[in-house]
Amino acid sequence: MHTLYVVATPIGNLEDITLRALRVLQEVGIIAAEDTRTTRKLLRRHNIRTSLVSYYEGNRFLRIPFLLERLQEVDVALVSDAGMPGIRDPGYELVRAAIQAGVPVVPVPGPSAVTTALAVSGLPADQFLFLGFLPSRRKERLEALQRVSRQPHTLVLFEAPHRLRASLADLAAALGSDRRVAVCRELTKLYEEIYRGTISQAQEHFTQPRGEFTLVMAGAEEKEGSEEVTLQDVVEGLRKLRASGVAAREAVAQVMAQYGLPRRQVYQMWLGLGG
């Protein structure tokens, strides 16, 4: 049995690739690429002529048996369209299948949007929680954020440009405070931008978002994460949800889950906010 190499590729700038990665891509029998067009540009840049086969979300169940067969004959390199394979892409399923089949899996590390954004965010990176992409539906997005609202660790997530402003608004509502954030746009590319400020300031700054975004946010402060919550804290949370346009039923459910209070009590507090 030959080896599956998990190879990191540039997240933007084509110069951000290791000498080892270039050698492996040159020597393997085939490269399984999430986006063959993107990978082909990289290979042309470095004069590599290794054969490509597509491996992405839509064809992964067909490709995995094929790639496992090829691994009986040649080494295979797995690459994503950017960064380290297996991070928010179908690469992990091929890795898992290879491990189960007894295939040696070897990492060839390199660029990652997660660690790149963390390194320049100015926020603590000793412990962090990676959320991937938030759900596209607002209710599910708020629920996901509510579950991590009291985590003290730095939060990292990806977001698409057309959802950035909506996600920033939901972050402010669900996290319960105007936390520090670094919004990293188009990392390592020509129009790279790293905006540091608060969530509300980021909302004002990104009026017409374009490009790919990685967000790094401060975790909950000790007071936020404390179990000792006053009724004023609860009222303030409800007020912020209301100001963000969250409906009564949804806001009450969120606060119930966050603070462990009875529905009737939370609903009475909602009514007490008045018009």
PDB file of C-alpha atoms in Angstrom:
ATOM      1  CA  MET A   1       0.000   0.000   0.000  1.00  0.00           C
ATOM      2  CA  HIS A   2       1.281   3.445  -0.936  1.00  0.00           C
ATOM      3  CA  THR A   3       0.901   6.746   0.962  1.00  0.00           C
ATOM      4  CA  LEU A   4      -1.793   9.423   1.074  1.00  0.00           C
ATOM      5  CA  TYR A   5      -0.134  12.823   1.515  1.00  0.00           C
ATOM      6  CA  VAL A   6      -2.331  15.595   2.954  1.00  0.00           C
ATOM      7  CA  VAL A   7      -0.736  18.690   1.418  1.00  0.00           C
ATOM      8  CA  ALA A   8      -1.347  22.307   2.413  1.00  0.00           C
ATOM      9  CA  THR A   9      -1.514  24.774  -0.483  1.00  0.00           C
ATOM     10  CA  PRO A  10      -1.599  28.614  -0.565  1.00  0.00           C
ATOM     11  CA  ILE A  11      -4.673  30.442   0.739  1.00  0.00           C
ATOM     12  CA  GLY A  12      -4.023  33.234  -1.741  1.00  0.00           C
ATOM     13  CA  ASN A  13      -0.445  34.139  -2.580  1.00  0.00           C
ATOM     14  CA  LEU A  14       1.024  31.348  -4.744  1.00  0.00           C
ATOM     15  CA  GLU A  15       4.459  31.872  -3.181  1.00  0.00           C
ATOM     16  CA  ASP A  16       3.162  30.562   0.153  1.00  0.00           C
ATOM     17  CA  ILE A  17       3.998  26.901  -0.370  1.00  0.00           C
ATOM     18  CA  THR A  18       6.774  24.821   1.159  1.00  0.00           C
ATOM     19  CA  LEU A  19       9.628  23.181  -0.713  1.00  0.00           C
ATOM     20  CA  ARG A  20       8.482  19.839   0.658  1.00  0.00           C
ATOM     21  CA  ALA A  21       4.946  20.363  -0.656  1.00  0.00           C
ATOM     22  CA  LEU A  22       6.297  21.126  -4.132  1.00  0.00           C
ATOM     23  CA  ARG A  23       8.457  18.006  -4.068  1.00  0.00           C
ATOM     24  CA  VAL A  24       5.569  15.780  -2.957  1.00  0.00           C
ATOM     25  CA  LEU A  25       3.222  17.206  -5.607  1.00  0.00           C
ATOM     26  CA  GLN A  26       5.925  16.505  -8.199  1.00  0.00           C
ATOM     27  CA  GLU A  27       6.608  12.933  -7.058  1.00  0.00           C
ATOM     28  CA  VAL A  28       3.144  11.453  -6.359  1.00  0.00           C
ATOM     29  CA  GLY A  29       1.289   9.484  -9.009  1.00  0.00           C
ATOM     30  CA  ILE A  30      -1.903  11.555  -8.803  1.00  0.00           C
ATOM     31  CA  ILE A  31      -3.278  14.640  -7.046  1.00  0.00           C
ATOM     32  CA  ALA A  32      -6.850  14.658  -5.707  1.00  0.00           C
ATOM     33  CA  ALA A  33      -7.932  18.313  -5.825  1.00  0.00           C
ATOM     34  CA  GLU A  34     -11.039  20.009  -4.457  1.00  0.00           C
ATOM     35  CA  ASP A  35     -10.891  22.547  -7.299  1.00  0.00           C
ATOM     36  CA  THR A  36      -8.808  21.364 -10.244  1.00  0.00           C
ATOM     37  CA  ARG A  37      -8.796  24.825 -11.813  1.00  0.00           C
ATOM     38  CA  THR A  38      -7.220  26.404  -8.740  1.00  0.00           C
ATOM     39  CA  THR A  39      -4.717  23.576  -8.324  1.00  0.00           C
ATOM     40  CA  ARG A  40      -3.798  23.652 -12.003  1.00  0.00           C
ATOM     41  CA  LYS A  41      -2.778  27.315 -11.673  1.00  0.00           C
ATOM     42  CA  LEU A  42      -0.509  26.393  -8.787  1.00  0.00           C
ATOM     43  CA  LEU A  43       1.039  23.490 -10.671  1.00  0.00           C
ATOM     44  CA  ARG A  44       1.643  25.595 -13.780  1.00  0.00           C
ATOM     45  CA  ARG A  45       3.318  28.271 -11.659  1.00  0.00           C
ATOM     46  CA  HIS A  46       5.819  25.695 -10.384  1.00  0.00           C
ATOM     47  CA  ASN A  47       6.106  23.623 -13.587  1.00  0.00           C
ATOM     48  CA  ILE A  48       4.545  20.481 -12.078  1.00  0.00           C
ATOM     49  CA  ARG A  49       2.861  18.072 -14.502  1.00  0.00           C
ATOM     50  CA  THR A  50       1.336  15.496 -12.139  1.00  0.00           C
ATOM     51  CA  SER A  51      -2.098  14.211 -13.160  1.00  0.00           C
ATOM     52  CA  LEU A  52      -5.139  15.727 -11.439  1.00  0.00           C
ATOM     53  CA  VAL A  53      -8.459  14.192 -10.443  1.00  0.00           C
ATOM     54  CA  SER A  54     -11.340  16.116  -8.891  1.00  0.00           C
ATOM     55  CA  TYR A  55     -12.383  15.301  -5.348  1.00  0.00           C
ATOM     56  CA  TYR A  56     -15.036  17.568  -3.855  1.00  0.00           C
ATOM     57  CA  GLU A  57     -18.257  17.541  -1.842  1.00  0.00           C
ATOM     58  CA  GLY A  58     -20.434  16.457  -4.763  1.00  0.00           C
ATOM     59  CA  ASN A  59     -18.403  13.437  -5.927  1.00  0.00           C
ATOM     60  CA  ARG A  60     -16.591  12.286  -2.784  1.00  0.00           C
ATOM     61  CA  PHE A  61     -18.536   9.018  -2.392  1.00  0.00           C
ATOM     62  CA  LEU A  62     -17.627   7.980  -5.947  1.00  0.00           C
ATOM     63  CA  ARG A  63     -14.024   9.171  -5.720  1.00  0.00           C
ATOM     64  CA  ILE A  64     -13.057   7.548  -2.410  1.00  0.00           C
ATOM     65  CA  PRO A  65     -13.191   3.929  -3.741  1.00  0.00           C
ATOM     66  CA  PHE A  66     -11.322   5.034  -6.871  1.00  0.00           C
ATOM     67  CA  LEU A  67      -8.579   6.770  -4.861  1.00  0.00           C
ATOM     68  CA  LEU A  68      -8.221   3.814  -2.494  1.00  0.00           C
ATOM     69  CA  GLU A  69      -7.651   1.600  -5.550  1.00  0.00           C
ATOM     70  CA  ARG A  70      -5.059   3.999  -6.924  1.00  0.00           C
ATOM     71  CA  LEU A  71      -3.290   3.952  -3.545  1.00  0.00           C
ATOM     72  CA  GLN A  72      -2.545   0.279  -4.133  1.00  0.00           C
ATOM     73  CA  GLU A  73      -0.376   1.365  -7.082  1.00  0.00           C
ATOM     74  CA  VAL A  74       0.882   4.929  -6.480  1.00  0.00           C
ATOM     75  CA  ASP A  75       1.195   7.627  -3.842  1.00  0.00           C
ATOM     76  CA  VAL A  76      -1.657  10.155  -3.821  1.00  0.00           C
ATOM     77  CA  ALA A  77      -1.647  13.807  -2.719  1.00  0.00           C
ATOM     78  CA  LEU A  78      -4.819  15.369  -1.353  1.00  0.00           C
ATOM     79  CA  VAL A  79      -5.187  19.163  -1.703  1.00  0.00           C
ATOM     80  CA  SER A  80      -8.045  21.571  -1.070  1.00  0.00           C
ATOM     81  CA  ASP A  81      -8.713  24.751  -3.009  1.00  0.00           C
ATOM     82  CA  ALA A  82      -6.826  26.657  -0.280  1.00  0.00           C
ATOM     83  CA  GLY A  83      -5.025  25.859   2.948  1.00  0.00           C
ATOM     84  CA  MET A  84      -4.874  22.559   4.793  1.00  0.00           C
ATOM     85  CA  PRO A  85      -7.183  19.797   3.508  1.00  0.00           C
ATOM     86  CA  GLY A  86      -9.777  18.455   5.911  1.00  0.00           C
ATOM     87  CA  ILE A  87     -10.577  21.825   7.513  1.00  0.00           C
ATOM     88  CA  ARG A  88     -14.172  22.545   6.521  1.00  0.00           C
ATOM     89  CA  ASP A  89     -13.966  20.496   3.321  1.00  0.00           C
ATOM     90  CA  PRO A  90     -14.598  16.833   2.365  1.00  0.00           C
ATOM     91  CA  GLY A  91     -10.919  15.928   2.702  1.00  0.00           C
ATOM     92  CA  TYR A  92     -11.419  14.419   6.138  1.00  0.00           C
ATOM     93  CA  GLU A  93     -13.663  11.692   4.695  1.00  0.00           C
ATOM     94  CA  LEU A  94     -10.918  10.493   2.354  1.00  0.00           C
ATOM     95  CA  VAL A  95      -8.413  10.625   5.229  1.00  0.00           C
ATOM     96  CA  ARG A  96     -10.758   8.577   7.420  1.00  0.00           C
ATOM     97  CA  ALA A  97     -11.338   6.018   4.668  1.00  0.00           C
ATOM     98  CA  ALA A  98      -7.599   5.714   4.067  1.00  0.00           C
ATOM     99  CA  ILE A  99      -6.911   5.164   7.765  1.00  0.00           C
ATOM    100  CA  GLN A 100      -9.597   2.484   7.931  1.00  0.00           C
ATOM    101  CA  ALA A 101      -8.054   0.782   4.894  1.00  0.00           C
ATOM    102  CA  GLY A 102      -4.626   0.748   6.531  1.00  0.00           C
ATOM    103  CA  VAL A 103      -3.150   3.352   4.202  1.00  0.00           C
ATOM    104  CA  PRO A 104      -0.326   5.486   5.675  1.00  0.00           C
ATOM    105  CA  VAL A 105      -1.505   9.114   5.914  1.00  0.00           C
ATOM    106  CA  VAL A 106       1.274  11.717   6.024  1.00  0.00           C
ATOM    107  CA  PRO A 107       0.712  15.469   6.638  1.00  0.00           C
ATOM    108  CA  VAL A 108       2.616  18.066   4.652  1.00  0.00           C
ATOM    109  CA  PRO A 109       1.756  21.191   6.685  1.00  0.00           C
ATOM    110  CA  GLY A 110       1.581  24.753   5.493  1.00  0.00           C
ATOM    111  CA  PRO A 111      -0.830  27.693   5.158  1.00  0.00           C
ATOM    112  CA  SER A 112      -4.119  27.876   7.055  1.00  0.00           C
ATOM    113  CA  ALA A 113      -6.561  30.787   7.129  1.00  0.00           C
ATOM    114  CA  VAL A 114      -7.418  29.936  10.749  1.00  0.00           C
ATOM    115  CA  THR A 115      -3.894  30.239  12.173  1.00  0.00           C
ATOM    116  CA  THR A 116      -3.010  33.114   9.833  1.00  0.00           C
ATOM    117  CA  ALA A 117      -5.942  35.191  11.074  1.00  0.00           C
ATOM    118  CA  LEU A 118      -5.251  34.303  14.697  1.00  0.00           C
ATOM    119  CA  ALA A 119      -1.606  35.317  14.413  1.00  0.00           C
ATOM    120  CA  VAL A 120      -2.418  38.873  13.288  1.00  0.00           C
ATOM    121  CA  SER A 121      -5.670  39.409  15.195  1.00  0.00           C
ATOM    122  CA  GLY A 122      -4.104  40.791  18.345  1.00  0.00           C
ATOM    123  CA  LEU A 123      -6.348  38.460  20.364  1.00  0.00           C
ATOM    124  CA  PRO A 124      -5.250  35.551  22.591  1.00  0.00           C
ATOM    125  CA  ALA A 125      -4.356  32.456  20.572  1.00  0.00           C
ATOM    126  CA  ASP A 126      -3.307  30.123  23.379  1.00  0.00           C
ATOM    127  CA  GLN A 127      -6.782  28.573  23.299  1.00  0.00           C
ATOM    128  CA  PHE A 128      -9.399  29.062  20.596  1.00  0.00           C
ATOM    129  CA  LEU A 129     -12.622  27.548  19.281  1.00  0.00           C
ATOM    130  CA  PHE A 130     -13.062  27.167  15.515  1.00  0.00           C
ATOM    131  CA  LEU A 131     -16.699  27.396  14.365  1.00  0.00           C
ATOM    132  CA  GLY A 132     -16.215  26.912  10.625  1.00  0.00           C
ATOM    133  CA  PHE A 133     -19.029  28.564   8.644  1.00  0.00           C
ATOM    134  CA  LEU A 134     -22.076  29.662  10.617  1.00  0.00           C
ATOM    135  CA  PRO A 135     -25.490  28.307   9.509  1.00  0.00           C
ATOM    136  CA  SER A 136     -27.087  30.309   6.703  1.00  0.00           C
ATOM    137  CA  ARG A 137     -30.520  30.458   8.371  1.00  0.00           C
ATOM    138  CA  ARG A 138     -30.758  33.127  11.044  1.00  0.00           C
ATOM    139  CA  LYS A 139     -32.525  31.031  13.680  1.00  0.00           C
ATOM    140  CA  GLU A 140     -29.926  28.270  13.447  1.00  0.00           C
ATOM    141  CA  ARG A 141     -27.112  30.827  13.349  1.00  0.00           C
ATOM    142  CA  LEU A 142     -28.316  32.489  16.555  1.00  0.00           C
ATOM    143  CA  GLU A 143     -28.682  29.119  18.267  1.00  0.00           C
ATOM    144  CA  ALA A 144     -25.137  28.126  17.277  1.00  0.00           C
ATOM    145  CA  LEU A 145     -23.740  31.403  18.599  1.00  0.00           C
ATOM    146  CA  GLN A 146     -25.756  31.159  21.791  1.00  0.00           C
ATOM    147  CA  ARG A 147     -24.156  27.803  22.552  1.00  0.00           C
ATOM    148  CA  VAL A 148     -20.687  29.376  22.569  1.00  0.00           C
ATOM    149  CA  SER A 149     -21.629  32.779  23.987  1.00  0.00           C
ATOM    150  CA  ARG A 150     -20.105  32.017  27.393  1.00  0.00           C
ATOM    151  CA  GLN A 151     -16.944  30.334  26.181  1.00  0.00           C
ATOM    152  CA  PRO A 152     -13.856  32.180  27.434  1.00  0.00           C
ATOM    153  CA  HIS A 153     -11.753  31.106  24.455  1.00  0.00           C
ATOM    154  CA  THR A 154     -11.134  33.186  21.334  1.00  0.00           C
ATOM    155  CA  LEU A 155     -13.632  32.340  18.566  1.00  0.00           C
ATOM    156  CA  VAL A 156     -12.684  31.894  14.901  1.00  0.00           C
ATOM    157  CA  LEU A 157     -15.093  31.483  11.997  1.00  0.00           C
ATOM    158  CA  PHE A 158     -15.388  31.808   8.237  1.00  0.00           C
ATOM    159  CA  GLU A 159     -18.065  33.887   6.533  1.00  0.00           C
ATOM    160  CA  ALA A 160     -19.204  34.623   3.005  1.00  0.00           C
ATOM    161  CA  PRO A 161     -19.381  38.276   1.892  1.00  0.00           C
ATOM    162  CA  HIS A 162     -23.154  38.266   1.331  1.00  0.00           C
ATOM    163  CA  ARG A 163     -23.773  37.108   4.922  1.00  0.00           C
ATOM    164  CA  LEU A 164     -21.107  39.116   6.730  1.00  0.00           C
ATOM    165  CA  ARG A 165     -23.275  42.010   7.916  1.00  0.00           C
ATOM    166  CA  ALA A 166     -26.097  39.731   9.042  1.00  0.00           C
ATOM    167  CA  SER A 167     -23.645  37.533  10.937  1.00  0.00           C
ATOM    168  CA  LEU A 168     -22.025  40.539  12.628  1.00  0.00           C
ATOM    169  CA  ALA A 169     -25.465  41.702  13.796  1.00  0.00           C
ATOM    170  CA  ASP A 170     -26.266  38.240  15.139  1.00  0.00           C
ATOM    171  CA  LEU A 171     -22.873  38.039  16.845  1.00  0.00           C
ATOM    172  CA  ALA A 172     -23.632  41.238  18.733  1.00  0.00           C
ATOM    173  CA  ALA A 173     -27.065  39.953  19.739  1.00  0.00           C
ATOM    174  CA  ALA A 174     -26.149  36.394  20.668  1.00  0.00           C
ATOM    175  CA  LEU A 175     -22.825  37.019  22.392  1.00  0.00           C
ATOM    176  CA  GLY A 176     -24.335  39.686  24.596  1.00  0.00           C
ATOM    177  CA  SER A 177     -21.549  42.249  24.280  1.00  0.00           C
ATOM    178  CA  ASP A 178     -19.761  44.393  21.716  1.00  0.00           C
ATOM    179  CA  ARG A 179     -16.617  42.270  21.738  1.00  0.00           C
ATOM    180  CA  ARG A 180     -13.284  42.947  20.114  1.00  0.00           C
ATOM    181  CA  VAL A 181     -12.988  41.413  16.680  1.00  0.00           C
ATOM    182  CA  ALA A 182     -10.473  41.143  13.865  1.00  0.00           C
ATOM    183  CA  VAL A 183     -12.144  40.820  10.467  1.00  0.00           C
ATOM    184  CA  CYS A 184      -9.611  39.433   8.003  1.00  0.00           C
ATOM    185  CA  ARG A 185     -10.478  39.822   4.333  1.00  0.00           C
ATOM    186  CA  GLU A 186      -8.704  38.236   1.362  1.00  0.00           C
ATOM    187  CA  LEU A 187      -5.765  37.006   3.450  1.00  0.00           C
ATOM    188  CA  THR A 188      -2.407  37.003   1.571  1.00  0.00           C
ATOM    189  CA  LYS A 189      -4.101  38.302  -1.599  1.00  0.00           C
ATOM    190  CA  LEU A 190      -3.712  41.627  -3.407  1.00  0.00           C
ATOM    191  CA  TYR A 191      -6.546  43.340  -1.517  1.00  0.00           C
ATOM    192  CA  GLU A 192      -5.801  41.885   1.896  1.00  0.00           C
ATOM    193  CA  GLU A 193      -7.422  43.819   4.734  1.00  0.00           C
ATOM    194  CA  ILE A 194      -7.291  43.229   8.483  1.00  0.00           C
ATOM    195  CA  TYR A 195      -9.806  45.347  10.381  1.00  0.00           C
ATOM    196  CA  ARG A 196      -9.515  45.423  14.172  1.00  0.00           C
ATOM    197  CA  GLY A 197     -12.165  46.971  16.397  1.00  0.00           C
ATOM    198  CA  THR A 198     -15.457  46.009  17.982  1.00  0.00           C
ATOM    199  CA  ILE A 199     -18.310  44.108  16.347  1.00  0.00           C
ATOM    200  CA  SER A 200     -20.377  47.303  15.963  1.00  0.00           C
ATOM    201  CA  GLN A 201     -17.428  49.156  14.451  1.00  0.00           C
ATOM    202  CA  ALA A 202     -16.926  46.319  11.964  1.00  0.00           C
ATOM    203  CA  GLN A 203     -20.601  46.592  10.987  1.00  0.00           C
ATOM    204  CA  GLU A 204     -20.105  50.268  10.187  1.00  0.00           C
ATOM    205  CA  HIS A 205     -16.863  49.614   8.300  1.00  0.00           C
ATOM    206  CA  PHE A 206     -17.982  46.781   6.009  1.00  0.00           C
ATOM    207  CA  THR A 207     -20.915  48.392   4.222  1.00  0.00           C
ATOM    208  CA  GLN A 208     -20.368  46.462   0.969  1.00  0.00           C
ATOM    209  CA  PRO A 209     -18.396  43.321   1.871  1.00  0.00           C
ATOM    210  CA  ARG A 210     -16.379  41.617  -0.854  1.00  0.00           C
ATOM    211  CA  GLY A 211     -13.993  38.688  -0.805  1.00  0.00           C
ATOM    212  CA  GLU A 212     -13.415  35.849   1.639  1.00  0.00           C
ATOM    213  CA  PHE A 213     -13.608  36.559   5.364  1.00  0.00           C
ATOM    214  CA  THR A 214     -12.106  35.023   8.489  1.00  0.00           C
ATOM    215  CA  LEU A 215     -13.341  36.482  11.776  1.00  0.00           C
ATOM    216  CA  VAL A 216     -11.498  36.276  15.099  1.00  0.00           C
ATOM    217  CA  MET A 217     -13.422  37.359  18.215  1.00  0.00           C
ATOM    218  CA  ALA A 218     -12.592  37.752  21.868  1.00  0.00           C
ATOM    219  CA  GLY A 219     -14.051  35.114  24.165  1.00  0.00           C
ATOM    220  CA  ALA A 220     -16.443  35.871  27.009  1.00  0.00           C
ATOM    221  CA  GLU A 221     -15.001  37.897  29.833  1.00  0.00           C
ATOM    222  CA  GLU A 222     -15.064  36.460  33.325  1.00  0.00           C
ATOM    223  CA  LYS A 223     -18.237  38.353  34.197  1.00  0.00           C
ATOM    224  CA  GLU A 224     -19.945  37.106  31.025  1.00  0.00           C
ATOM    225  CA  GLY A 225     -18.996  33.504  31.747  1.00  0.00           C
ATOM    226  CA  SER A 226     -19.952  33.629  35.411  1.00  0.00           C
ATOM    227  CA  GLU A 227     -22.928  31.643  36.681  1.00  0.00           C
ATOM    228  CA  GLU A 228     -23.850  34.607  38.882  1.00  0.00           C
ATOM    229  CA  VAL A 229     -26.177  36.432  36.527  1.00  0.00           C
ATOM    230  CA  THR A 230     -28.380  39.297  37.695  1.00  0.00           C
ATOM    231  CA  LEU A 231     -31.885  39.989  36.414  1.00  0.00           C
ATOM    232  CA  GLN A 232     -30.497  43.179  34.907  1.00  0.00           C
ATOM    233  CA  ASP A 233     -28.144  41.037  32.788  1.00  0.00           C
ATOM    234  CA  VAL A 234     -31.144  39.087  31.516  1.00  0.00           C
ATOM    235  CA  VAL A 235     -33.142  42.225  30.741  1.00  0.00           C
ATOM    236  CA  GLU A 236     -30.165  43.721  28.906  1.00  0.00           C
ATOM    237  CA  GLY A 237     -29.823  40.537  26.846  1.00  0.00           C
ATOM    238  CA  LEU A 238     -33.498  40.656  25.898  1.00  0.00           C
ATOM    239  CA  ARG A 239     -33.222  44.333  24.991  1.00  0.00           C
ATOM    240  CA  LYS A 240     -30.301  43.667  22.634  1.00  0.00           C
ATOM    241  CA  LEU A 241     -32.128  40.792  20.965  1.00  0.00           C
ATOM    242  CA  ARG A 242     -35.199  42.975  20.492  1.00  0.00           C
ATOM    243  CA  ALA A 243     -33.126  45.810  19.035  1.00  0.00           C
ATOM    244  CA  SER A 244     -31.635  43.312  16.567  1.00  0.00           C
ATOM    245  CA  GLY A 245     -35.127  42.387  15.341  1.00  0.00           C
ATOM    246  CA  VAL A 246     -35.379  38.997  17.016  1.00  0.00           C
ATOM    247  CA  ALA A 247     -39.010  37.916  17.526  1.00  0.00           C
ATOM    248  CA  ALA A 248     -40.386  37.441  21.048  1.00  0.00           C
ATOM    249  CA  ARG A 249     -40.637  33.654  20.892  1.00  0.00           C
ATOM    250  CA  GLU A 250     -37.105  33.239  19.580  1.00  0.00           C
ATOM    251  CA  ALA A 251     -35.607  35.752  22.022  1.00  0.00           C
ATOM    252  CA  VAL A 252     -37.337  34.140  25.010  1.00  0.00           C
ATOM    253  CA  ALA A 253     -36.124  30.685  23.945  1.00  0.00           C
ATOM    254  CA  GLN A 254     -32.529  31.923  23.606  1.00  0.00           C
ATOM    255  CA  VAL A 255     -32.477  33.599  27.007  1.00  0.00           C
ATOM    256  CA  MET A 256     -34.120  30.581  28.650  1.00  0.00           C
ATOM    257  CA  ALA A 257     -31.386  28.338  27.272  1.00  0.00           C
ATOM    258  CA  GLN A 258     -28.611  30.772  28.170  1.00  0.00           C
ATOM    259  CA  TYR A 259     -29.584  31.467  31.772  1.00  0.00           C
ATOM    260  CA  GLY A 260     -31.706  28.426  32.694  1.00  0.00           C
ATOM    261  CA  LEU A 261     -34.749  30.527  33.623  1.00  0.00           C
ATOM    262  CA  PRO A 262     -38.454  29.543  33.352  1.00  0.00           C
ATOM    263  CA  ARG A 263     -40.234  30.547  30.148  1.00  0.00           C
ATOM    264  CA  ARG A 264     -42.945  32.470  31.980  1.00  0.00           C
ATOM    265  CA  GLN A 265     -40.412  34.568  33.886  1.00  0.00           C
ATOM    266  CA  VAL A 266     -38.430  35.430  30.774  1.00  0.00           C
ATOM    267  CA  TYR A 267     -41.605  36.243  28.814  1.00  0.00           C
ATOM    268  CA  GLN A 268     -42.794  38.590  31.563  1.00  0.00           C
ATOM    269  CA  MET A 269     -39.433  40.328  31.412  1.00  0.00           C
ATOM    270  CA  TRP A 270     -39.817  40.655  27.632  1.00  0.00           C
ATOM    271  CA  LEU A 271     -43.241  42.236  28.077  1.00  0.00           C
ATOM    272  CA  GLY A 272     -41.734  44.546  30.646  1.00  0.00           C
ATOM    273  CA  LEU A 273     -39.522  46.078  27.969  1.00  0.00           C
ATOM    274  CA  GLY A 274     -42.597  47.934  26.744  1.00  0.00           C
ATOM    275  CA  GLY A 275     -43.073  49.443  23.308  1.00  0.00           C
TER     276      GLY A 275
END
